[in-house]
XYZ file of C-alpha atoms in Angstrom:
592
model
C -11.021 -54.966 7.298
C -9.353 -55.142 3.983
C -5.493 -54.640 3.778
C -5.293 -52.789 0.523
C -8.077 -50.413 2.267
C -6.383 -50.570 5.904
C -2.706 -49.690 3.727
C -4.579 -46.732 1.452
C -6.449 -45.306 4.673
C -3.099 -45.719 6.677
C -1.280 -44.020 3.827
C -4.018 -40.630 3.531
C -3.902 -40.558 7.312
C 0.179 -39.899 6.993
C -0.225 -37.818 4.191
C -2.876 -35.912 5.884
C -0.639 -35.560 8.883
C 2.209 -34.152 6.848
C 0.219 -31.612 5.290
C -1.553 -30.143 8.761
C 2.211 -30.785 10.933
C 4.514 -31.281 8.613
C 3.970 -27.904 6.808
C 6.349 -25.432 8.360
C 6.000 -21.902 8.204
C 9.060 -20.165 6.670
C 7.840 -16.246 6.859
C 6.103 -14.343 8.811
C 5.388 -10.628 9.137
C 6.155 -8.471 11.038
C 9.687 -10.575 11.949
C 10.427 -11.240 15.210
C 11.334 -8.174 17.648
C 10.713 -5.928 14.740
C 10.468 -2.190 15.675
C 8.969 0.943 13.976
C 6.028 -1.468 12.821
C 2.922 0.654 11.624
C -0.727 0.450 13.907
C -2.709 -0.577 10.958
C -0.150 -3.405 9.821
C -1.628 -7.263 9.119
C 0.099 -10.333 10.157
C 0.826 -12.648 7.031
C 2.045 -16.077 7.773
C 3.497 -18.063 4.771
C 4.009 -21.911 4.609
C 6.723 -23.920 2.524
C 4.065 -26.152 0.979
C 0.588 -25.378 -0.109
C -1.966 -25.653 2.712
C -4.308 -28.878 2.148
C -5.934 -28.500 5.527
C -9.222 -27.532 6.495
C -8.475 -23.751 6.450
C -10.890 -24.003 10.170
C -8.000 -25.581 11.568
C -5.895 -22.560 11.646
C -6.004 -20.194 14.559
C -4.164 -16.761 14.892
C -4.293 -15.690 18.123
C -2.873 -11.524 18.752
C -2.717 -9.966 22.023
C -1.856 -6.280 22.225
C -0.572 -4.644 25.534
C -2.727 -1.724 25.468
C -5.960 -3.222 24.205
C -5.799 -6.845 25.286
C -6.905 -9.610 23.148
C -7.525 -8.947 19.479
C -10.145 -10.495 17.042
C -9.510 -10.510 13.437
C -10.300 -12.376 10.309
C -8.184 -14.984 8.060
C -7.752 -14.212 4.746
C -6.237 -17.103 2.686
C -4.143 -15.674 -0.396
C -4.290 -17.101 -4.330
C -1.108 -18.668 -3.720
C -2.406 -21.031 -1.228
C 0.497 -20.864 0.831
C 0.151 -17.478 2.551
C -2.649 -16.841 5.554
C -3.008 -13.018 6.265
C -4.583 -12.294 9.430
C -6.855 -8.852 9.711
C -7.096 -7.445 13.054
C -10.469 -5.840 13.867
C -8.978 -2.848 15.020
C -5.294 -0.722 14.678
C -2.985 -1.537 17.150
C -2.214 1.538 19.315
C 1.372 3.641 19.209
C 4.042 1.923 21.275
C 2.016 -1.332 21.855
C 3.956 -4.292 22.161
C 1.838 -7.261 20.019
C 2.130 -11.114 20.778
C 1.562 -13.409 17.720
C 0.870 -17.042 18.145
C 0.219 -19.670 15.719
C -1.953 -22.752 16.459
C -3.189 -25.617 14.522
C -5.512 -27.651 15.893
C -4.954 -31.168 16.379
C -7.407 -33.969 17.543
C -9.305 -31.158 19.175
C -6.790 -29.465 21.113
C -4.505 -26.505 19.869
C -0.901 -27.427 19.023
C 1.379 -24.558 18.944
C 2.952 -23.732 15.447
C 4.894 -20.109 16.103
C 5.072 -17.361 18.308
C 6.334 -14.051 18.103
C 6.346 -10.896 19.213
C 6.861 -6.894 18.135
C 7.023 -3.038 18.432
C 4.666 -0.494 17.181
C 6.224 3.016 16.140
C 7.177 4.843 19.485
C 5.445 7.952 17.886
C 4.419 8.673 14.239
C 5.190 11.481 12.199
C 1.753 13.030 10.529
C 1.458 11.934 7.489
C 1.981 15.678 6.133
C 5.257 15.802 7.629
C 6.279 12.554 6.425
C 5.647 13.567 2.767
C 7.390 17.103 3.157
C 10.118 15.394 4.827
C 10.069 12.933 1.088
C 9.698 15.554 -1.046
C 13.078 17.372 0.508
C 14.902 13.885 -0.420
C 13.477 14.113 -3.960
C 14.076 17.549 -4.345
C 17.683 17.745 -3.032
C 18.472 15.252 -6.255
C 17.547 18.117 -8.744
C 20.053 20.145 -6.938
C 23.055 18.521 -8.072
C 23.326 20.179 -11.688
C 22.813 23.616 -12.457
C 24.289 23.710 -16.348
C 21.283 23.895 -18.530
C 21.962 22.876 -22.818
C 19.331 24.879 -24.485
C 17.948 23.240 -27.502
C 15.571 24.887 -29.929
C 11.783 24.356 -29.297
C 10.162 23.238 -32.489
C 6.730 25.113 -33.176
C 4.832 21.616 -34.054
C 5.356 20.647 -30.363
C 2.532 21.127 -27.859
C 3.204 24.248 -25.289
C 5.162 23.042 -22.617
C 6.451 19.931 -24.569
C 10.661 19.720 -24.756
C 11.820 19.827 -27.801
C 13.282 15.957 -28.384
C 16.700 16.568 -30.451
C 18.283 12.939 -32.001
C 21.952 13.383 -32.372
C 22.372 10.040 -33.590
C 20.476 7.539 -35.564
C 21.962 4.457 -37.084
C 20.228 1.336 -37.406
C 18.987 1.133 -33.522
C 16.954 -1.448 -31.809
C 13.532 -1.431 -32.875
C 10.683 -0.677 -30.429
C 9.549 2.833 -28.837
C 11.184 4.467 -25.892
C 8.891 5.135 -22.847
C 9.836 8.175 -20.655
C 8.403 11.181 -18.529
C 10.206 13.995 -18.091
C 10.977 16.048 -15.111
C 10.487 19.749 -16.004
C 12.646 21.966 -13.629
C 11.071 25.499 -15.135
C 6.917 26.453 -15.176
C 7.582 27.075 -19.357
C 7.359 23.408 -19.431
C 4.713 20.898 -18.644
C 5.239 17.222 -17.270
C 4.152 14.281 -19.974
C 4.103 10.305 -20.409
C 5.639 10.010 -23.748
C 6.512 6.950 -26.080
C 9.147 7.921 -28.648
C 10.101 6.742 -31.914
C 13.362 6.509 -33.805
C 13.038 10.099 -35.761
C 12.910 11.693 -31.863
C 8.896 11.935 -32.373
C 6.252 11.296 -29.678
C 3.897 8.696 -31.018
C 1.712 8.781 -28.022
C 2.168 11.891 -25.111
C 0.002 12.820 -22.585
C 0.209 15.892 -20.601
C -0.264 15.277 -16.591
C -1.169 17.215 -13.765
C 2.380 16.415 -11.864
C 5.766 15.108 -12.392
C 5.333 11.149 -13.010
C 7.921 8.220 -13.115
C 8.732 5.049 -13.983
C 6.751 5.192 -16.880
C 7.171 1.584 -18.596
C 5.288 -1.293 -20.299
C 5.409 -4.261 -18.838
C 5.422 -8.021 -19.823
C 1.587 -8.411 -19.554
C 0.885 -5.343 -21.687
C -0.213 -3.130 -18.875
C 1.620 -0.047 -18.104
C 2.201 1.831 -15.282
C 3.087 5.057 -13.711
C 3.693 6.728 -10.561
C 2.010 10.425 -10.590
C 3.472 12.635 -7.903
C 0.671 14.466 -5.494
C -1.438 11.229 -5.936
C 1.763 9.398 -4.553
C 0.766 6.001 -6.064
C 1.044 4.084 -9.464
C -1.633 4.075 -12.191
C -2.200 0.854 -14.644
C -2.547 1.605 -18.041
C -3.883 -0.936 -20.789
C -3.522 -0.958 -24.745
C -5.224 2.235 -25.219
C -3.991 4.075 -22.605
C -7.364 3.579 -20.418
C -6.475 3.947 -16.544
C -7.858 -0.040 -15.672
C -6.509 0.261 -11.827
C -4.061 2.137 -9.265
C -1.403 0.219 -6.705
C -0.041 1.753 -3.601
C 1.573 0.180 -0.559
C -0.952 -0.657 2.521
C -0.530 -0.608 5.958
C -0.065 3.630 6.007
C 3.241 3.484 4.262
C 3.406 6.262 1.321
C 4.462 5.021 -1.828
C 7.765 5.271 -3.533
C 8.570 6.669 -6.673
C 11.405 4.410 -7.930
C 9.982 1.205 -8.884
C 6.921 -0.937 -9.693
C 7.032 -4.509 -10.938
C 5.069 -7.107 -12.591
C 5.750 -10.503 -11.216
C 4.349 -13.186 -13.202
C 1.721 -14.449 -11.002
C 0.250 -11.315 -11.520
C 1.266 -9.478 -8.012
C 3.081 -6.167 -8.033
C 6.079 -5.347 -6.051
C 6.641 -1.861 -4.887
C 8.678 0.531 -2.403
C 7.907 2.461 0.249
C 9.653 4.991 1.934
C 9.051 4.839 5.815
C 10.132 7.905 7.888
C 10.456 7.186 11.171
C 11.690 9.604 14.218
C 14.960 8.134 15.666
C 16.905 8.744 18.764
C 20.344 8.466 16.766
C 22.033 9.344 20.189
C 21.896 5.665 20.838
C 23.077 4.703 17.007
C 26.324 7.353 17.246
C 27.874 8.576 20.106
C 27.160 12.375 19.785
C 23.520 12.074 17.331
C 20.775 14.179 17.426
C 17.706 12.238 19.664
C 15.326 13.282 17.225
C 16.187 12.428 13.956
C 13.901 11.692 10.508
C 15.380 8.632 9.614
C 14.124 7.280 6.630
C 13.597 3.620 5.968
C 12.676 1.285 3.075
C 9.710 -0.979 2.763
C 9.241 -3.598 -0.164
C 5.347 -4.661 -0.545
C 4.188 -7.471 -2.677
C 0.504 -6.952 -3.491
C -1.844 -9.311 -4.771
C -4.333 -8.378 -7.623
C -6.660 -8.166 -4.645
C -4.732 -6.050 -2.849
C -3.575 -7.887 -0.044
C -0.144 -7.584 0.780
C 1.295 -10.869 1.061
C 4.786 -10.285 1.736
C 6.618 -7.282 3.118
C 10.411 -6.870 3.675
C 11.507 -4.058 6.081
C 15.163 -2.330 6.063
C 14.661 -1.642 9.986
C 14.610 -5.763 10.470
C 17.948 -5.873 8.191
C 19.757 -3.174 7.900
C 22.233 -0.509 10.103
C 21.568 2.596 9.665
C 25.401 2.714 10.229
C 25.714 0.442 6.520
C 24.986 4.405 4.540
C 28.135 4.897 2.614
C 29.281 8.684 3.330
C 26.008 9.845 4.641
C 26.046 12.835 7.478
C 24.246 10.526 10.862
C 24.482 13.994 12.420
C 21.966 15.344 10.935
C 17.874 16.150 11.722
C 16.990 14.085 8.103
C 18.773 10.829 7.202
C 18.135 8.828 4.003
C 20.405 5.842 4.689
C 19.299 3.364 2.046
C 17.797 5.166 -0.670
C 16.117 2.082 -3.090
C 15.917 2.470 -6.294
C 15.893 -0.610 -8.459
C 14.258 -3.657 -7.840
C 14.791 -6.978 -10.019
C 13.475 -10.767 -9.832
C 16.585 -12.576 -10.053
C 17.253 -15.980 -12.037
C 15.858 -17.862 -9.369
C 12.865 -16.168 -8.158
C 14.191 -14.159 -5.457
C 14.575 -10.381 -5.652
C 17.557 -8.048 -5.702
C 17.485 -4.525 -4.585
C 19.627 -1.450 -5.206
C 20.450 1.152 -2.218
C 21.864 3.855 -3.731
C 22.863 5.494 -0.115
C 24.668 2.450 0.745
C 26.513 1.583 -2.414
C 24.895 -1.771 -2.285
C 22.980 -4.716 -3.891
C 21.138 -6.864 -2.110
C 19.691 -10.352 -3.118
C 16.879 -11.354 -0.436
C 14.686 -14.741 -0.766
C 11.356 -14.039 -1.779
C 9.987 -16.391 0.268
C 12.050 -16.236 3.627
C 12.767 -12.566 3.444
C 16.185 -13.636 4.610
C 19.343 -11.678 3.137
C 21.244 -14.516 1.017
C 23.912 -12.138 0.365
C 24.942 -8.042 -0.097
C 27.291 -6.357 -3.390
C 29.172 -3.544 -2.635
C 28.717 -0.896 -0.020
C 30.317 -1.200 3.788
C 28.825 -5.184 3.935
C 30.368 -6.170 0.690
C 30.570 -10.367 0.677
C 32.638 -10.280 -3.076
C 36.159 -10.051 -4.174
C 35.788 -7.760 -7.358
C 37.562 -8.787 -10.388
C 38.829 -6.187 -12.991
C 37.102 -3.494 -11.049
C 39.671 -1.902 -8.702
C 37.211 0.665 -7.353
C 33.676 -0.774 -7.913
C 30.464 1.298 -7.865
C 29.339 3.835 -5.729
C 25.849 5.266 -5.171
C 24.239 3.304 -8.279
C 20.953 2.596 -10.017
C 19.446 0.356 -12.147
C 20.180 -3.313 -11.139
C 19.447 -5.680 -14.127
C 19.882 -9.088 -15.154
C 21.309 -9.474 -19.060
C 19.720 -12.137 -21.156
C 23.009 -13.770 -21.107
C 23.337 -14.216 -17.206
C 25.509 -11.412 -16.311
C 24.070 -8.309 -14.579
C 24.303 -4.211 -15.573
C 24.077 -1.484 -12.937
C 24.157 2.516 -13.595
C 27.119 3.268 -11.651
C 26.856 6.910 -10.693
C 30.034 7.174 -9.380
C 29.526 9.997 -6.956
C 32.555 8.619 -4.635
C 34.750 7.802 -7.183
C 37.771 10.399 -7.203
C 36.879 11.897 -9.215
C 33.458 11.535 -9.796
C 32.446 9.902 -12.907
C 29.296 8.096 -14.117
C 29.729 4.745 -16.112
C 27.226 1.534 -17.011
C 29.010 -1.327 -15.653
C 28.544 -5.274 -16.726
C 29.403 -8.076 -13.626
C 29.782 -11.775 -13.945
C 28.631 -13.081 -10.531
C 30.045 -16.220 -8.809
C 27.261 -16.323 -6.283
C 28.814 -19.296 -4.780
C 32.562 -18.557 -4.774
C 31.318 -14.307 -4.384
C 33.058 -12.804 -6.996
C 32.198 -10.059 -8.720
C 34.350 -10.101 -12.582
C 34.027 -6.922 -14.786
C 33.211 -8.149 -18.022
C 32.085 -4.484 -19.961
C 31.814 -0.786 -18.974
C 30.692 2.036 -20.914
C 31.627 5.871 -20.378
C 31.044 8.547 -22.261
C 35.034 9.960 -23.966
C 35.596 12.306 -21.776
C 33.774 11.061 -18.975
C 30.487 12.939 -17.787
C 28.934 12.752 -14.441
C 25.371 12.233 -13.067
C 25.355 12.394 -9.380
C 21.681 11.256 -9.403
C 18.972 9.002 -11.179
C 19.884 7.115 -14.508
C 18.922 4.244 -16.022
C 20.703 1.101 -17.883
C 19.573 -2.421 -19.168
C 21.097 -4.988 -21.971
C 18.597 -5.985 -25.033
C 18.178 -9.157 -26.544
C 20.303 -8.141 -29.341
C 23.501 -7.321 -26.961
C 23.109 -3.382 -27.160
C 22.590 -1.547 -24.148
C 20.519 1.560 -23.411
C 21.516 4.080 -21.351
C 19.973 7.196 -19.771
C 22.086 9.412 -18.183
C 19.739 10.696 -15.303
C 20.589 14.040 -13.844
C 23.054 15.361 -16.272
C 23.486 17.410 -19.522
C 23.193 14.017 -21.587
C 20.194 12.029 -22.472
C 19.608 8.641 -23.512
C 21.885 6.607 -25.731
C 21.997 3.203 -27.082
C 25.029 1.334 -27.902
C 26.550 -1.923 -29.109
C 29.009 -4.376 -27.067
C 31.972 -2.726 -29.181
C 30.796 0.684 -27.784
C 29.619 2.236 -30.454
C 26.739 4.967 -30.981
C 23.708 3.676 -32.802
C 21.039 6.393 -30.981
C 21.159 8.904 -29.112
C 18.620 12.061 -28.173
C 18.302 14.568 -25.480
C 15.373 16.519 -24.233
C 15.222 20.449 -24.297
C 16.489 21.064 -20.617
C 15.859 22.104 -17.764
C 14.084 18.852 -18.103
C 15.144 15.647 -16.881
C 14.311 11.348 -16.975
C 14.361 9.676 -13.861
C 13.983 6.822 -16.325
C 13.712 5.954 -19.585
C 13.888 2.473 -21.627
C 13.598 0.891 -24.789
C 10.574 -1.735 -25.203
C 8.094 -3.001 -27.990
C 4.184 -2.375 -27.998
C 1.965 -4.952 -27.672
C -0.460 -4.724 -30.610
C -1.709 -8.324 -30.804
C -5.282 -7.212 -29.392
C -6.459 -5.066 -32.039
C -6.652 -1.990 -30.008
C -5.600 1.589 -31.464
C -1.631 1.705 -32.170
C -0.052 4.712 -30.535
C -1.037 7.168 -32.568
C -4.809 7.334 -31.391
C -6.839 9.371 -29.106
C -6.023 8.660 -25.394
C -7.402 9.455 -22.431
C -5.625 10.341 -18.903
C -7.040 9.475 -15.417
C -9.185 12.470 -13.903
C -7.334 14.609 -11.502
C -7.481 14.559 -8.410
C -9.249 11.215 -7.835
C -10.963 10.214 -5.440
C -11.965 14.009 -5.195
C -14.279 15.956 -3.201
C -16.295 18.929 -4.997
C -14.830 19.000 -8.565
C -12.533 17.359 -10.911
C -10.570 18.033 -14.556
C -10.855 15.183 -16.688
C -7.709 15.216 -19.467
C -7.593 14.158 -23.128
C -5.338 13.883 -25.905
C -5.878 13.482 -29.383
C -3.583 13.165 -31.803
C -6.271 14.209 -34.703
C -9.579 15.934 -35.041
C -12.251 13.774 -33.955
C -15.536 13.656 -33.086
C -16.290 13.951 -29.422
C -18.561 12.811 -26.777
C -18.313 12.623 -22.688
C -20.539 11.636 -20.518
C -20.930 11.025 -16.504
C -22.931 7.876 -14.593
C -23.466 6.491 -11.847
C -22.810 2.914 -9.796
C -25.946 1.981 -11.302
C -25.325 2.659 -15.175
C -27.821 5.887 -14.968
C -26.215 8.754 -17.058
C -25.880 12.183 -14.891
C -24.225 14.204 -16.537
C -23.250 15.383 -20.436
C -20.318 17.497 -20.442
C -19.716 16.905 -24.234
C -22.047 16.143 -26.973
C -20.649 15.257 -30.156
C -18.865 17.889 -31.131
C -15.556 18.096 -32.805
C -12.713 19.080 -31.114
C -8.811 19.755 -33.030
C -6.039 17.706 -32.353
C -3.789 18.093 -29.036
C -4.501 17.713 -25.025
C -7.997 18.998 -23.859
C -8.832 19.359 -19.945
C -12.961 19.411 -19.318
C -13.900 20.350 -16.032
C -16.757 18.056 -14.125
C -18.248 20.157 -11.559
C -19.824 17.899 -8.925
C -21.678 20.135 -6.756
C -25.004 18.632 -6.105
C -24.000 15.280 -6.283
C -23.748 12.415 -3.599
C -20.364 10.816 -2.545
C -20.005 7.678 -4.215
C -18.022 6.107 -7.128
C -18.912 7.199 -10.893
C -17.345 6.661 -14.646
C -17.076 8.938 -17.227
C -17.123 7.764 -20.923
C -15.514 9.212 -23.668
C -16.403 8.559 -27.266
C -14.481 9.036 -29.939
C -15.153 8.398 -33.506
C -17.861 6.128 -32.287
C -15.023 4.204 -29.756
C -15.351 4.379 -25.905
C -13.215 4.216 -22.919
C -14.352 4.779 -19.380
C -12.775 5.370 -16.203
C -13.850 4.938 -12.800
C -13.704 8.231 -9.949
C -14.746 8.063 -6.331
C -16.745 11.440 -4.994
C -15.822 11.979 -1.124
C -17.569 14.979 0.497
């Protein structure tokens, strides 16, 4: 045989060999021993390097104690590191599942991994677990009762608060993106994008409160509505393109959705779980609604390819001043999520006092800010933050939190700017802002540093709005909305114009409400000028059904049409509106 040929076959055969055995797999979910883990959950696997084997080679292998051996399918993910195995059917309530990995080598199976864990002991219905959610959400409005009355202005939609600037002086440019949360039935919940002079370039009324409402990176943007409990995609003109929600049975969270730039979302979830707290502290009630925290990455196909669990990380004993004696405990309370410098992904638990950095690829905690498991020595900052939101990285490597400062005696809300030594874990002070004298928001709030150095602040749940202001501390914006309404968040960001779409001024058009939906719908749209006005219903195969406008003109402002779909077959259709000769279309799902 020729040596060059012998030394290049020798040399594939080793690389070959590293790839299939030298490959290691550095996540898996669920962990190890993990409890409180959901019937319908998948098992994803993920490697350090990308898989170069024959994807045949790779056998999951699940056994279940009440149902025996399980068959499933392999899914292998876009990243070509990550396997997710799909059992054929739900594991059962308190089963106890065996995981093991095998590769096959030289026709026999070498094992790679084994593991083992706990399904839920019982599970809540799912009606209970979102009453039990709501309460949480609710008991935030609570805090403030002082209402600012500000004049309505009569060019405003009905139900839209009045937005009053109290200060304009050369700020940032861009829009601000908000919703607000209306506390009283004379007002009406909207998406809004705000200008400079206080006025709403682009607003859409909703059917429920929504949040988060942002642009992202890509151009898309997203909200979460409340009563459809998931996130909606937006793109240039305000079409609804897609919705996101976490899998496996866990309801989505309000707090947070974000872009990543391979194109996969990450996302909470609030799990509730019923927990015999007698066995956490001496004296608990045995059957407790403890809720937990679940953090979902989500593929553009929707598979989840990595989850992180509080239950497999956290005590519930790390809350910060939280009552464990109690029949409904919130211990960590997310709220912020952030891709840090390097990749990984920090977290903020308001309910613990604490950020926490966890490897995005591991899932392992690589280290925890504040709260009862603090790992830094805080410089400058005697007292540090309490019950916070709003975790950010600054362009210039330093980070910003809303520091709501519920346990700071006395209470007091302030934006605070760290310097972290994430080797030597300190934690320097290098800039705080507080309002002269100081005000107070015991919940929500939002802060983040621009490119420019000013920072934007919202001021959550409190008499104040939003404000911007530059690193000497002075006041270049500053508006509020007519209370009693409210921004979980709001944030200062550019449009992205560069497709040629309609600017913000244009006709929009909302997602139909409820969707899917099961005899009828309301279909919503706002125009910002009189225009000329078709809409029109088809089906999955392009055949028109339905006409429920025909060119006619219809005056500025929001519109709701009705589609009435008794008579029709459960299935998925798209409505088309026209407008001034452009459409947009939307997708709805019947279910009878």
């Amino acid at each position: 045989m020729n040596s060059k040929f012998t030394i290049l076959l020798f040399a594939f055969t080793l690389i070959f060999l590293k790839n299939i055995f030298g490959n290691e797999i550095v996540y898996v979910s669920p962990v190890n021993e993990a409890e409180y883990v959901m019937p319908m959950s998948n098992i994803i696997v993920t490697f350090k390097d990308t898989i170069e084997f024959d994807h045949s080679l790779l056998k999951i292998k699940l056994h279940a104690n009440s149902l025996g051996d399980l068959n499933g399918s392999l899914i292998f993910a876009s990243d070509k590191k990550t396997v997710i195995f799909d059992p054929q059917l739900t594991f059962l309530v308190n089963d106890t599942v065996t995981v093991k990995i095998f590769l096959n080598e030289n026709g026999s199976d070498k094992l790679l991994k084994d593991f083992k864990f706990y399904c839920v002991k019982d599970v809540i219905p799912i009606h209970n677990r979102i009453k039990i959610l709501k309460q949480i959400r609710e008991s935030d409005y609570s805090a403030i009762s002082n209402f600012q009355n500000i004049p309505k202005a009569d060019t405003l939609p009905v139900g839209f608060p009045f937005i009053n600037v109290l200060t304009n002086i050369n700020p940032s440019e861009g829009y601000i993106f908000t919703a607000n949360i209306p506390r009283n039935r004379d007002y009406k919940p909207y998406l809004m994008i705000i200008d400079n002079s206080g006025v709403p370039v682009f607003y859409r009324e909703m059917p429920n409160t929504c949040f988060d409402f942002k642009i992202h990176d890509n151009g898309l943007m997203s909200y979460f509505l409340d009563g459809a409990d998931k996130y909606y995609i937006m793109d240039s003109t305000y079409t609804v393109i897609d919705s996101v929600e976490t899998q496996f049975g866990y309801e989505s969270d309000n707090h947070e959705l974000l872009f990543l730039e391979n194109g996969n979302v990450l996302l909470f979830s609030y799990d509730v779980q019923a927990v015999d707290m007698s066995q956490i502290v001496p004296g608990g009630p045995e059957g407790s609604s403890v809720i937990g925290v679940i953090i979902q990455e989500i593929d553009p196909d929707k598979n989840v390819v990595f989850q992180w669990r509080s239950w497999d990380n956290f005590e519930i004993t790390d809350a910060d001043n939280i009552n464990l004696f109690t029949s409904k405990i919130d211990f960590c309370h997310a709220n912020a999520i952030e891709i840090d410098y390097d990749d990984n992904i920090l977290i903020s638990s308001r309910n613990m006092s604490e950020i926490t950095k966890i490897n995005r690829r591991t899932g392992e905690i690589m280290w925890r800010l504040g709260g009862k498991n603090n790992e830094f020595t805080f410089l400058n900052d005697p007292i540090g933050f309490r019950y916070q939101h709003a975790i950010r990285k600054t362009p210039t490597g330093t980070y910003t939190l809303f520091d709501n400062g519920n346990l700071h005696s006395p209470p007091f809300t302030r934006v605070v700017e760290y310097r972290l030594d994430q080797v030597n874990k300190t934690a320097e002070l290098v800039w705080e802002y507080k309002e002269n004298p100081p005000s107070f928001s015991p919940a929500m709030g939002y802060a983040e540093r621009l490119e420019n150095g000013n920072t934007t602040i919202n001021w959550g749940l409190s008499s104040k709005g939003y404000v911007e202001v530059t690193p000497d501390k002075q006041k270049v914006f500053e508006f509020e909305l007519e209370q009693p309404n409210w921004m979980y968040r709001a944030m200062r960001r550019s449009l992205n114009k560069s497709n040629g779409n309609e600017t913000p001024g244009s006709y929009v058009i909302t997602n139909n409400y409820p969707n899917p939906f099961n005899s009828g719908t309301t279909i919503f749209v706002s125009l910002t000028k009189t225009s000329n006005v078709s809409l029109k219903i088809y089906n999955i195969l392009g055949q028109k059904v339905a006409t429920l406008l025909n060119n006619i003109t219809q005056n500025q402002g929001n519109h709701r049409i009705p589609f009435d779909a008794t008579g029709f077959s459960s299935g998925m259709y798209f409505y088309q509106l026209t407008v001034d000769g452009v459409n947009y279309s939307h997708k709805m799902v019947l279910k009878k």
